[in-house]
Amino acid sequence: MEESSDRLNPTADTSGIMPEFDAQTMRSSKPGLKRLFITTTVLFSFLLGLPFLWKSVEIYRSPLPFHDIDSLSDQIESTPLRFPCNYHAVFVGFPSTDPDKLRSDIQDGINQLSHGKSQCGSCSFSISVTVQNPDEHCSETLTIDPTTCSYRCGVIKRNTFGVGLDDAVDESLDDVFSGCSGNSGKMYSVVVVNKENANGEDEVRAVVGKRRHAWIAGKGLEERYGEVVARVSEIFVKVFMNGGREEDSIHGEFMPVGSDGRIVLSFSLLNSNPRDWIYDWDFQRIDEALLAPVTKALAPIANISVESQVLYHTPKSSFSSWDEKLQSYIFRTSDLPFFVNSNEWHLDTSAGASGRSKILQFVVYIPSGKECPLHLQLPNGEISKTNGFISPMWGGVIVWNPGNCDKDSESPSRDTISHQDLEQIVKVFLGQFRQLFGFKSEAFYTSGLGTYKILPSERGFTEWELDVLSRKHTCFNLHSCSTTLGSLSRLVQSLPRMIIKDEIGEQVKYSLKAAKLAQSNASLGGYSSSASSSREARSLAENAFFHPSIMSVSYFSYEHCFAVYSPFFLPVAGHVVLAALREWKRYRQEKAKYLTWLTRKKTA
Amino acid sequence: IFFLKMKILLLVMLLCYSFAFSSGDTTIHTNNWAVLVCTSRFWFNYRHMANTLSLYRTVKRLGIPDERIILMLADDMACNARNEYPAQVFNNENHKLNLYGDNVEVDYRGYEVTVENFLRVLTGRHENAVPRSKRLLSDEGSHILLYMTGHGGDEFLKFQDAEELQSHDLADAVKQMKEKRRFKELMIMVDTCQAATLFNQLQSPGVLAIGSSLKGENSYSHHLDSDVSALYYFMNGMYITIGVSVVDRFTYYTLAFFERLDIYDNASLNRSYDPRQLMSTAYYRTDLYQPHLAEVPVTNFFGSVMETIHTDSAYEAFSSRISNSKINADMPLDQHPEHDLKENLQNANNPNDDLKNEKQKCPYTQMRADLQEKLEKLENVDTMVNLSIAVMVLVVIVSSSLL
């Protein structure tokens, strides 16, 4: 790109002495700016476009509230969640007892039993005591919260109390206490009745009802003051707060709720050898009649659905032996881990369960003709009354023997299990279901001080047991939610170039909201609402963590970006920059040439 | 000052100790899972398929059911055109045992065996539509056996000739599994060349890793089976077959150990491999695994485990309610409205709630649902249908006769 500088015509110069004009180092006209302007404009437009390019290749990351997640997990770790409970004790027929003294003694007893430690899910309680004299006058402790209802004096009569069936007594007590569930937590009541004349019964009876009250009735209780106080505290702590379970820690193995808050109960009737006999069952009726109340009662804790199937040719994989004395085939508790023959029992055929629900298998096993009747022998030599066992987090098995073990030599008989037998099976199933949730299947609670009879409920769980479940599950769900969200935030922060979709951000947001709601509900005393909010929080957190787009293999590294865009921009950018630089250099050169010409002209 | 420092050190040690105790082993061993992966395809990699299928058979025989095994195979051996024994796969030239029997359930076959699917199985991040049989549904008490075989190298494993699994990817997946408590103990067995390098980046506790060879060593096959191949060539007037190796050495000696066991056995996992027989050095990485190998029974990973608790009594909740089913079912339901009303607490404003309400308001679906209910309540739907057909025929006859 040679440019011809203007050549001065030496003849046109009229001045005397001609300055020496060297075309290499001088030029007579000022160099133009057009070329420089064009090239720098092109370069500048490239530079202007660079931010737009950067924005267009930016990885979209939905902003996650890391700070909130950290504060939630700190909160849950540091302060264990406690629920407000109200304890109310009514002493009937105690002539000269001071309610305040009773109150402090009961409080001491409770503190002693709970060892003073506050675990997640335990109660922060307030106690109120009412004492009713034999002449129907009452004295009460002062209650801090005036809105909790008080016991109407004289409703419980010491002489007519406890007469009749326990169920009837339970119903009558429910009428007494039914108006009482205050604004802060539920009220648990214990009624202690000191009877005048017991008709032939001498011992003290303690019964826990189906709702939220229990009673102790006996003769001469005023003399056994210490024992009475100890039993009352025991009912409050061991039964109402802990649900009759031994250890009060939250073990994951008795929380069979799936991470999306659903449980699928899968019932299977196994005909192990259809050539001997074939049994069927009318599952529809028992589902509607007997299982629906249970499902409804557990609604705050889990969304339960029920499925059933009948299978054939399903032998078990353990062995049994004939016992002459008992006249039946015996299998032992040591055979139980090998009973379930997973190769031939195709139990997991649920079409309705999604990947994260929990399936609990309940199997009714009908033995073949060669092993009929089949009974389970316990280690102490007794025969099991239920013929069933559970495996935590898996389900339960019940062995049902057909009434008549002689088989027809010809065709296999087809029968339906009778209603009574089916009902008995469902009762055992309810016991197993309770066991899977950590409760005992029997209706007694024994301690050092005595036995407490627990009245069974048609819904499978009494109301105070449902309260215990709600509290424990709220704790577990909140803990699980906070650890999941913590893991997610750590994972996201460790991979800065991974795309985070909007869906994940929203799920995290809703999960945090539900967790806060659960905590506030818990402090206000709403057990089942806090259980359902915490379940939702956990399921949303799990959905966010297990979102299929979080795969570390498929995120865009810096090398990838560079490799894609450099063939487009590098060559062109190189040329443009070089051109601008060259023009700039040329401009300076020409400028210097012009200046030397000017100075030469001046000096000449 | 020295004593102060010692006290602080002791305190810190005690804290760490108690932390390790509290965070670790309070869960019980609930079940066993197995993830068996064969990462090669094509006929000349017959032995990798045979390795995986032999281990599958062993694991099933010792008690782990199909629903807890994830088997990933390219599965192109049994029905390969070159297979002289169609639908049969052997791991020994005496052909005694057909591994491809009638009970082989392959979860990921053919081209589904990819690094992405493998990592999705381990971490649990599937699309919603993936069925349960293809998911690793382990929980915090599960022991998982992960067996991988194929062609490998320094810190990588080749997947189906198209992609690689790097050691840091595997370590990352195991770390995420541990964080999400998807296993209690994990045993990784790898039978490839330079297998031990695949474990270099592992850091999660509770992982036991066994590799068939060290860095720089190859893993060799055990023997050839000249019968299985169908590749002939004609030389000097004779047909000569070229055999395909049917099993690798490491897997061969492992299986020889397991064939002697059954589900009631109590042998321990402490197995030593003879480097001369293997022609490579088997490597155990035990620094992340707390229990001593000699005390770990084989059923920890290879057998079926089920904790059982006897049901003491039935729950006597009701007495002959089936006959009065409809009436009695209503009674406990009455409790619930007042139960809910007493809790005057705020409910979550969830977007899902709005959707549900809207669905109920649609009149058409409501009408159809009512009709469905009415139809279901009819006892003899068949006679009703026959009656209505008869009525229709009558109407047709009458109307056509009128016209």
PDB file of N, CA, C and O in Angstrom, chain A residues 186 253 296 342 354 357 384 386 388 390-392 423 427 432 435 441-442 456-457 459 487 490 528 536 542 545-548 550 553, chain B residues 28 65 119-120 123-125 132 137 176 179-180 306-313 315-318 320-321 325 333 336 343 345 350:
ATOM      1  N   LYS A 186     -51.992 -30.142  72.199  1.00  0.00           N
ATOM      2  CA  LYS A 186     -53.092 -30.971  72.630  1.00  0.00           C
ATOM      3  C   LYS A 186     -53.000 -31.204  74.130  1.00  0.00           C
ATOM      4  O   LYS A 186     -51.935 -31.142  74.726  1.00  0.00           O
ATOM      5  N   GLU A 253     -34.896 -46.697  60.436  1.00  0.00           N
ATOM      6  CA  GLU A 253     -35.417 -47.983  59.998  1.00  0.00           C
ATOM      7  C   GLU A 253     -36.868 -48.171  60.381  1.00  0.00           C
ATOM      8  O   GLU A 253     -37.488 -49.126  59.960  1.00  0.00           O
ATOM      9  N   LYS A 296     -56.774 -43.158  56.022  1.00  0.00           N
ATOM     10  CA  LYS A 296     -57.174 -41.796  56.255  1.00  0.00           C
ATOM     11  C   LYS A 296     -56.524 -41.222  57.509  1.00  0.00           C
ATOM     12  O   LYS A 296     -56.146 -40.064  57.554  1.00  0.00           O
ATOM     13  N   SER A 342     -37.099 -64.612  47.043  1.00  0.00           N
ATOM     14  CA  SER A 342     -37.257 -63.499  46.111  1.00  0.00           C
ATOM     15  C   SER A 342     -37.122 -63.920  44.668  1.00  0.00           C
ATOM     16  O   SER A 342     -37.505 -63.171  43.782  1.00  0.00           O
ATOM     17  N   SER A 354     -44.018 -44.722  41.976  1.00  0.00           N
ATOM     18  CA  SER A 354     -42.967 -44.031  41.227  1.00  0.00           C
ATOM     19  C   SER A 354     -41.623 -44.374  41.842  1.00  0.00           C
ATOM     20  O   SER A 354     -41.544 -45.073  42.831  1.00  0.00           O
ATOM     21  N   SER A 357     -41.210 -43.693  45.787  1.00  0.00           N
ATOM     22  CA  SER A 357     -42.145 -44.086  46.852  1.00  0.00           C
ATOM     23  C   SER A 357     -41.589 -45.299  47.560  1.00  0.00           C
ATOM     24  O   SER A 357     -40.731 -45.999  47.053  1.00  0.00           O
ATOM     25  N   SER A 384     -46.112 -69.692  67.718  1.00  0.00           N
ATOM     26  CA  SER A 384     -46.517 -68.303  67.546  1.00  0.00           C
ATOM     27  C   SER A 384     -48.024 -68.217  67.370  1.00  0.00           C
ATOM     28  O   SER A 384     -48.626 -69.010  66.666  1.00  0.00           O
ATOM     29  N   THR A 386     -49.534 -65.655  65.979  1.00  0.00           N
ATOM     30  CA  THR A 386     -49.878 -64.949  64.753  1.00  0.00           C
ATOM     31  C   THR A 386     -49.324 -65.599  63.504  1.00  0.00           C
ATOM     32  O   THR A 386     -49.793 -65.332  62.420  1.00  0.00           O
ATOM     33  N   GLY A 388     -46.661 -64.935  62.013  1.00  0.00           N
ATOM     34  CA  GLY A 388     -46.199 -63.908  61.073  1.00  0.00           C
ATOM     35  C   GLY A 388     -44.956 -63.211  61.597  1.00  0.00           C
ATOM     36  O   GLY A 388     -44.633 -63.277  62.781  1.00  0.00           O
ATOM     37  N   ILE A 390     -42.148 -59.612  60.564  1.00  0.00           N
ATOM     38  CA  ILE A 390     -41.904 -58.455  59.693  1.00  0.00           C
ATOM     39  C   ILE A 390     -40.413 -58.335  59.436  1.00  0.00           C
ATOM     40  O   ILE A 390     -39.597 -58.891  60.164  1.00  0.00           O
ATOM     41  N   SER A 391     -40.092 -57.582  58.409  1.00  0.00           N
ATOM     42  CA  SER A 391     -38.720 -57.172  58.188  1.00  0.00           C
ATOM     43  C   SER A 391     -38.760 -55.657  58.032  1.00  0.00           C
ATOM     44  O   SER A 391     -39.471 -55.152  57.161  1.00  0.00           O
ATOM     45  N   PRO A 392     -38.056 -54.895  58.868  1.00  0.00           N
ATOM     46  CA  PRO A 392     -38.205 -53.439  58.845  1.00  0.00           C
ATOM     47  C   PRO A 392     -37.855 -52.880  57.471  1.00  0.00           C
ATOM     48  O   PRO A 392     -36.916 -53.309  56.831  1.00  0.00           O
ATOM     49  N   GLU A 423     -60.687 -61.359  58.358  1.00  0.00           N
ATOM     50  CA  GLU A 423     -60.620 -60.349  59.399  1.00  0.00           C
ATOM     51  C   GLU A 423     -59.466 -60.622  60.343  1.00  0.00           C
ATOM     52  O   GLU A 423     -58.755 -59.703  60.762  1.00  0.00           O
ATOM     53  N   LYS A 427     -56.270 -58.277  61.180  1.00  0.00           N
ATOM     54  CA  LYS A 427     -55.826 -57.882  62.519  1.00  0.00           C
ATOM     55  C   LYS A 427     -54.327 -58.098  62.685  1.00  0.00           C
ATOM     56  O   LYS A 427     -53.614 -57.254  63.239  1.00  0.00           O
ATOM     57  N   GLN A 432     -48.672 -55.875  62.369  1.00  0.00           N
ATOM     58  CA  GLN A 432     -47.396 -55.764  61.657  1.00  0.00           C
ATOM     59  C   GLN A 432     -47.173 -54.337  61.170  1.00  0.00           C
ATOM     60  O   GLN A 432     -46.053 -53.827  61.205  1.00  0.00           O
ATOM     61  N   GLN A 435     -45.910 -52.378  63.883  1.00  0.00           N
ATOM     62  CA  GLN A 435     -44.509 -52.704  64.154  1.00  0.00           C
ATOM     63  C   GLN A 435     -43.582 -51.997  63.194  1.00  0.00           C
ATOM     64  O   GLN A 435     -42.499 -51.552  63.565  1.00  0.00           O
ATOM     65  N   SER A 441     -47.091 -54.455  68.537  1.00  0.00           N
ATOM     66  CA  SER A 441     -48.332 -54.941  67.951  1.00  0.00           C
ATOM     67  C   SER A 441     -49.340 -55.308  69.026  1.00  0.00           C
ATOM     68  O   SER A 441     -50.520 -55.416  68.748  1.00  0.00           O
ATOM     69  N   GLU A 442     -48.886 -55.488  70.267  1.00  0.00           N
ATOM     70  CA  GLU A 442     -49.865 -55.876  71.285  1.00  0.00           C
ATOM     71  C   GLU A 442     -50.346 -54.638  72.004  1.00  0.00           C
ATOM     72  O   GLU A 442     -49.806 -53.558  71.870  1.00  0.00           O
ATOM     73  N   PRO A 456     -57.302 -50.645  71.847  1.00  0.00           N
ATOM     74  CA  PRO A 456     -57.020 -50.542  70.411  1.00  0.00           C
ATOM     75  C   PRO A 456     -58.093 -49.735  69.689  1.00  0.00           C
ATOM     76  O   PRO A 456     -59.226 -49.693  70.112  1.00  0.00           O
ATOM     77  N   SER A 457     -57.692 -49.140  68.599  1.00  0.00           N
ATOM     78  CA  SER A 457     -58.599 -48.279  67.845  1.00  0.00           C
ATOM     79  C   SER A 457     -58.833 -48.873  66.469  1.00  0.00           C
ATOM     80  O   SER A 457     -57.978 -49.555  65.921  1.00  0.00           O
ATOM     81  N   ARG A 459     -58.819 -47.480  63.810  1.00  0.00           N
ATOM     82  CA  ARG A 459     -58.019 -46.873  62.749  1.00  0.00           C
ATOM     83  C   ARG A 459     -56.592 -47.385  62.790  1.00  0.00           C
ATOM     84  O   ARG A 459     -55.734 -46.855  62.126  1.00  0.00           O
ATOM     85  N   SER A 487     -26.486 -30.652  51.024  1.00  0.00           N
ATOM     86  CA  SER A 487     -25.692 -31.366  50.021  1.00  0.00           C
ATOM     87  C   SER A 487     -25.848 -30.715  48.666  1.00  0.00           C
ATOM     88  O   SER A 487     -24.883 -30.588  47.905  1.00  0.00           O
ATOM     89  N   ARG A 490     -23.831 -27.527  48.462  1.00  0.00           N
ATOM     90  CA  ARG A 490     -22.389 -27.802  48.345  1.00  0.00           C
ATOM     91  C   ARG A 490     -22.049 -28.284  46.949  1.00  0.00           C
ATOM     92  O   ARG A 490     -21.040 -27.896  46.354  1.00  0.00           O
ATOM     93  N   SER A 528     -50.380 -32.391  63.197  1.00  0.00           N
ATOM     94  CA  SER A 528     -50.541 -33.011  61.880  1.00  0.00           C
ATOM     95  C   SER A 528     -50.248 -32.016  60.766  1.00  0.00           C
ATOM     96  O   SER A 528     -49.727 -32.400  59.723  1.00  0.00           O
ATOM     97  N   GLU A 536     -43.836 -32.357  52.838  1.00  0.00           N
ATOM     98  CA  GLU A 536     -43.723 -31.652  51.568  1.00  0.00           C
ATOM     99  C   GLU A 536     -42.338 -31.052  51.393  1.00  0.00           C
ATOM    100  O   GLU A 536     -41.762 -31.113  50.299  1.00  0.00           O
ATOM    101  N   GLU A 542     -35.869 -33.411  47.960  1.00  0.00           N
ATOM    102  CA  GLU A 542     -35.377 -34.585  47.238  1.00  0.00           C
ATOM    103  C   GLU A 542     -35.565 -34.427  45.737  1.00  0.00           C
ATOM    104  O   GLU A 542     -34.707 -34.822  44.948  1.00  0.00           O
ATOM    105  N   PHE A 545     -32.755 -32.256  44.558  1.00  0.00           N
ATOM    106  CA  PHE A 545     -31.438 -32.888  44.552  1.00  0.00           C
ATOM    107  C   PHE A 545     -31.332 -33.927  43.456  1.00  0.00           C
ATOM    108  O   PHE A 545     -30.287 -34.080  42.826  1.00  0.00           O
ATOM    109  N   PHE A 546     -32.409 -34.692  43.242  1.00  0.00           N
ATOM    110  CA  PHE A 546     -32.342 -35.766  42.261  1.00  0.00           C
ATOM    111  C   PHE A 546     -32.843 -35.328  40.892  1.00  0.00           C
ATOM    112  O   PHE A 546     -33.250 -36.157  40.097  1.00  0.00           O
ATOM    113  N   HIS A 547     -32.800 -34.044  40.628  1.00  0.00           N
ATOM    114  CA  HIS A 547     -33.225 -33.592  39.307  1.00  0.00           C
ATOM    115  C   HIS A 547     -32.297 -34.158  38.251  1.00  0.00           C
ATOM    116  O   HIS A 547     -31.083 -34.096  38.394  1.00  0.00           O
ATOM    117  N   PRO A 548     -32.826 -34.759  37.175  1.00  0.00           N
ATOM    118  CA  PRO A 548     -31.956 -35.447  36.228  1.00  0.00           C
ATOM    119  C   PRO A 548     -30.975 -34.552  35.485  1.00  0.00           C
ATOM    120  O   PRO A 548     -30.063 -35.063  34.854  1.00  0.00           O
ATOM    121  N   ILE A 550     -28.805 -32.537  36.799  1.00  0.00           N
ATOM    122  CA  ILE A 550     -27.562 -32.303  37.529  1.00  0.00           C
ATOM    123  C   ILE A 550     -26.620 -33.473  37.280  1.00  0.00           C
ATOM    124  O   ILE A 550     -26.483 -34.352  38.097  1.00  0.00           O
ATOM    125  N   VAL A 553     -21.218 -34.906  34.128  1.00  0.00           N
ATOM    126  CA  VAL A 553     -20.577 -35.234  32.859  1.00  0.00           C
ATOM    127  C   VAL A 553     -20.947 -34.218  31.790  1.00  0.00           C
ATOM    128  O   VAL A 553     -20.259 -34.036  30.821  1.00  0.00           O
TER     129      VAL A 553
ATOM    130  N   ILE B  28     -28.253 -50.195  60.644  1.00  0.00           N
ATOM    131  CA  ILE B  28     -28.027 -51.638  60.549  1.00  0.00           C
ATOM    132  C   ILE B  28     -28.049 -52.032  59.075  1.00  0.00           C
ATOM    133  O   ILE B  28     -28.588 -51.328  58.231  1.00  0.00           O
ATOM    134  N   PRO B  65     -31.747 -61.226  45.064  1.00  0.00           N
ATOM    135  CA  PRO B  65     -32.756 -61.445  44.023  1.00  0.00           C
ATOM    136  C   PRO B  65     -32.593 -60.469  42.860  1.00  0.00           C
ATOM    137  O   PRO B  65     -31.913 -59.464  42.977  1.00  0.00           O
ATOM    138  N   LEU B 119     -23.535 -43.521  35.555  1.00  0.00           N
ATOM    139  CA  LEU B 119     -23.485 -42.540  36.634  1.00  0.00           C
ATOM    140  C   LEU B 119     -24.880 -42.200  37.142  1.00  0.00           C
ATOM    141  O   LEU B 119     -25.062 -41.923  38.316  1.00  0.00           O
ATOM    142  N   ARG B 120     -25.866 -42.250  36.260  1.00  0.00           N
ATOM    143  CA  ARG B 120     -27.234 -42.015  36.728  1.00  0.00           C
ATOM    144  C   ARG B 120     -27.692 -43.118  37.650  1.00  0.00           C
ATOM    145  O   ARG B 120     -28.381 -42.878  38.633  1.00  0.00           O
ATOM    146  N   THR B 123     -25.852 -42.414  41.054  1.00  0.00           N
ATOM    147  CA  THR B 123     -26.293 -41.258  41.830  1.00  0.00           C
ATOM    148  C   THR B 123     -27.802 -41.208  42.008  1.00  0.00           C
ATOM    149  O   THR B 123     -28.289 -40.494  42.867  1.00  0.00           O
ATOM    150  N   GLY B 124     -28.551 -41.937  41.208  1.00  0.00           N
ATOM    151  CA  GLY B 124     -29.994 -41.961  41.382  1.00  0.00           C
ATOM    152  C   GLY B 124     -30.729 -40.860  40.650  1.00  0.00           C
ATOM    153  O   GLY B 124     -31.899 -40.622  40.907  1.00  0.00           O
ATOM    154  N   ARG B 125     -30.084 -40.173  39.741  1.00  0.00           N
ATOM    155  CA  ARG B 125     -30.742 -39.057  39.071  1.00  0.00           C
ATOM    156  C   ARG B 125     -31.311 -39.503  37.731  1.00  0.00           C
ATOM    157  O   ARG B 125     -30.712 -39.294  36.691  1.00  0.00           O
ATOM    158  N   ARG B 132     -38.820 -48.728  38.000  1.00  0.00           N
ATOM    159  CA  ARG B 132     -38.137 -49.055  39.244  1.00  0.00           C
ATOM    160  C   ARG B 132     -37.085 -50.123  39.056  1.00  0.00           C
ATOM    161  O   ARG B 132     -36.090 -50.153  39.761  1.00  0.00           O
ATOM    162  N   LEU B 137     -32.292 -48.720  44.095  1.00  0.00           N
ATOM    163  CA  LEU B 137     -33.156 -48.210  45.160  1.00  0.00           C
ATOM    164  C   LEU B 137     -32.583 -48.581  46.513  1.00  0.00           C
ATOM    165  O   LEU B 137     -33.280 -49.119  47.363  1.00  0.00           O
ATOM    166  N   GLN B 176     -21.060 -38.495  46.030  1.00  0.00           N
ATOM    167  CA  GLN B 176     -22.461 -38.068  46.097  1.00  0.00           C
ATOM    168  C   GLN B 176     -23.341 -39.142  46.680  1.00  0.00           C
ATOM    169  O   GLN B 176     -24.292 -38.860  47.401  1.00  0.00           O
ATOM    170  N   GLU B 179     -22.898 -38.927  50.398  1.00  0.00           N
ATOM    171  CA  GLU B 179     -23.579 -37.755  50.973  1.00  0.00           C
ATOM    172  C   GLU B 179     -25.062 -37.982  51.085  1.00  0.00           C
ATOM    173  O   GLU B 179     -25.698 -37.555  52.029  1.00  0.00           O
ATOM    174  N   LYS B 180     -25.628 -38.670  50.116  1.00  0.00           N
ATOM    175  CA  LYS B 180     -27.057 -38.887  50.122  1.00  0.00           C
ATOM    176  C   LYS B 180     -27.406 -40.174  50.835  1.00  0.00           C
ATOM    177  O   LYS B 180     -28.537 -40.608  50.820  1.00  0.00           O
ATOM    178  N   MET B 306     -31.756 -60.373  55.711  1.00  0.00           N
ATOM    179  CA  MET B 306     -33.065 -59.831  56.011  1.00  0.00           C
ATOM    180  C   MET B 306     -33.200 -59.838  57.524  1.00  0.00           C
ATOM    181  O   MET B 306     -33.104 -60.880  58.149  1.00  0.00           O
ATOM    182  N   GLU B 307     -33.405 -58.674  58.101  1.00  0.00           N
ATOM    183  CA  GLU B 307     -33.612 -58.639  59.535  1.00  0.00           C
ATOM    184  C   GLU B 307     -35.078 -58.927  59.796  1.00  0.00           C
ATOM    185  O   GLU B 307     -35.942 -58.318  59.167  1.00  0.00           O
ATOM    186  N   THR B 308     -35.365 -59.862  60.666  1.00  0.00           N
ATOM    187  CA  THR B 308     -36.772 -60.226  60.877  1.00  0.00           C
ATOM    188  C   THR B 308     -37.128 -60.038  62.343  1.00  0.00           C
ATOM    189  O   THR B 308     -36.318 -60.258  63.236  1.00  0.00           O
ATOM    190  N   ILE B 309     -38.358 -59.616  62.558  1.00  0.00           N
ATOM    191  CA  ILE B 309     -38.880 -59.452  63.925  1.00  0.00           C
ATOM    192  C   ILE B 309     -40.216 -60.165  63.967  1.00  0.00           C
ATOM    193  O   ILE B 309     -41.071 -59.950  63.107  1.00  0.00           O
ATOM    194  N   HIS B 310     -40.407 -60.981  64.977  1.00  0.00           N
ATOM    195  CA  HIS B 310     -41.641 -61.745  65.066  1.00  0.00           C
ATOM    196  C   HIS B 310     -42.793 -60.832  65.490  1.00  0.00           C
ATOM    197  O   HIS B 310     -42.617 -59.919  66.305  1.00  0.00           O
ATOM    198  N   THR B 311     -43.957 -61.075  64.942  1.00  0.00           N
ATOM    199  CA  THR B 311     -45.143 -60.322  65.335  1.00  0.00           C
ATOM    200  C   THR B 311     -45.779 -61.021  66.517  1.00  0.00           C
ATOM    201  O   THR B 311     -46.243 -62.146  66.409  1.00  0.00           O
ATOM    202  N   ASP B 312     -45.807 -60.336  67.653  1.00  0.00           N
ATOM    203  CA  ASP B 312     -46.239 -61.022  68.868  1.00  0.00           C
ATOM    204  C   ASP B 312     -47.729 -61.278  68.919  1.00  0.00           C
ATOM    205  O   ASP B 312     -48.160 -62.323  69.352  1.00  0.00           O
ATOM    206  N   SER B 313     -48.499 -60.281  68.528  1.00  0.00           N
ATOM    207  CA  SER B 313     -49.940 -60.502  68.649  1.00  0.00           C
ATOM    208  C   SER B 313     -50.659 -59.710  67.586  1.00  0.00           C
ATOM    209  O   SER B 313     -50.117 -58.778  67.004  1.00  0.00           O
ATOM    210  N   TYR B 315     -53.683 -57.149  66.368  1.00  0.00           N
ATOM    211  CA  TYR B 315     -54.209 -55.915  66.932  1.00  0.00           C
ATOM    212  C   TYR B 315     -55.726 -56.029  66.915  1.00  0.00           C
ATOM    213  O   TYR B 315     -56.359 -55.951  65.872  1.00  0.00           O
ATOM    214  N   GLU B 316     -56.317 -56.229  68.093  1.00  0.00           N
ATOM    215  CA  GLU B 316     -57.748 -56.542  68.147  1.00  0.00           C
ATOM    216  C   GLU B 316     -58.563 -55.277  68.005  1.00  0.00           C
ATOM    217  O   GLU B 316     -59.143 -54.783  68.964  1.00  0.00           O
ATOM    218  N   ALA B 317     -58.587 -54.761  66.812  1.00  0.00           N
ATOM    219  CA  ALA B 317     -59.195 -53.452  66.645  1.00  0.00           C
ATOM    220  C   ALA B 317     -60.707 -53.495  66.490  1.00  0.00           C
ATOM    221  O   ALA B 317     -61.382 -52.554  66.818  1.00  0.00           O
ATOM    222  N   PHE B 318     -61.221 -54.574  65.947  1.00  0.00           N
ATOM    223  CA  PHE B 318     -62.652 -54.553  65.652  1.00  0.00           C
ATOM    224  C   PHE B 318     -63.210 -55.961  65.738  1.00  0.00           C
ATOM    225  O   PHE B 318     -62.473 -56.934  65.837  1.00  0.00           O
ATOM    226  N   SER B 320     -66.062 -58.294  63.738  1.00  0.00           N
ATOM    227  CA  SER B 320     -67.008 -58.570  62.657  1.00  0.00           C
ATOM    228  C   SER B 320     -67.620 -57.293  62.091  1.00  0.00           C
ATOM    229  O   SER B 320     -68.798 -57.028  62.237  1.00  0.00           O
ATOM    230  N   ARG B 321     -66.757 -56.521  61.448  1.00  0.00           N
ATOM    231  CA  ARG B 321     -67.252 -55.279  60.883  1.00  0.00           C
ATOM    232  C   ARG B 321     -67.506 -55.374  59.394  1.00  0.00           C
ATOM    233  O   ARG B 321     -67.986 -54.453  58.792  1.00  0.00           O
ATOM    234  N   SER B 325     -70.161 -52.984  56.757  1.00  0.00           N
ATOM    235  CA  SER B 325     -68.981 -52.239  56.314  1.00  0.00           C
ATOM    236  C   SER B 325     -69.288 -50.778  56.072  1.00  0.00           C
ATOM    237  O   SER B 325     -68.626 -49.904  56.574  1.00  0.00           O
ATOM    238  N   LEU B 333     -64.942 -41.596  60.396  1.00  0.00           N
ATOM    239  CA  LEU B 333     -64.685 -40.474  59.495  1.00  0.00           C
ATOM    240  C   LEU B 333     -65.276 -39.192  60.048  1.00  0.00           C
ATOM    241  O   LEU B 333     -64.842 -38.106  59.742  1.00  0.00           O
ATOM    242  N   HIS B 336     -63.063 -36.698  61.886  1.00  0.00           N
ATOM    243  CA  HIS B 336     -62.049 -35.874  61.239  1.00  0.00           C
ATOM    244  C   HIS B 336     -62.413 -34.419  60.998  1.00  0.00           C
ATOM    245  O   HIS B 336     -61.604 -33.555  61.206  1.00  0.00           O
ATOM    246  N   GLU B 343     -57.830 -26.987  64.509  1.00  0.00           N
ATOM    247  CA  GLU B 343     -56.498 -26.427  64.264  1.00  0.00           C
ATOM    248  C   GLU B 343     -56.645 -25.246  63.335  1.00  0.00           C
ATOM    249  O   GLU B 343     -56.672 -25.384  62.125  1.00  0.00           O
ATOM    250  N   LEU B 345     -54.874 -23.077  61.835  1.00  0.00           N
ATOM    251  CA  LEU B 345     -53.518 -22.666  61.498  1.00  0.00           C
ATOM    252  C   LEU B 345     -53.425 -22.462  60.014  1.00  0.00           C
ATOM    253  O   LEU B 345     -54.194 -23.016  59.253  1.00  0.00           O
ATOM    254  N   ASN B 350     -49.633 -23.555  48.271  1.00  0.00           N
ATOM    255  CA  ASN B 350     -48.855 -24.311  47.316  1.00  0.00           C
ATOM    256  C   ASN B 350     -49.492 -24.206  45.944  1.00  0.00           C
ATOM    257  O   ASN B 350     -50.707 -24.236  45.842  1.00  0.00           O
TER     258      ASN B 350
END
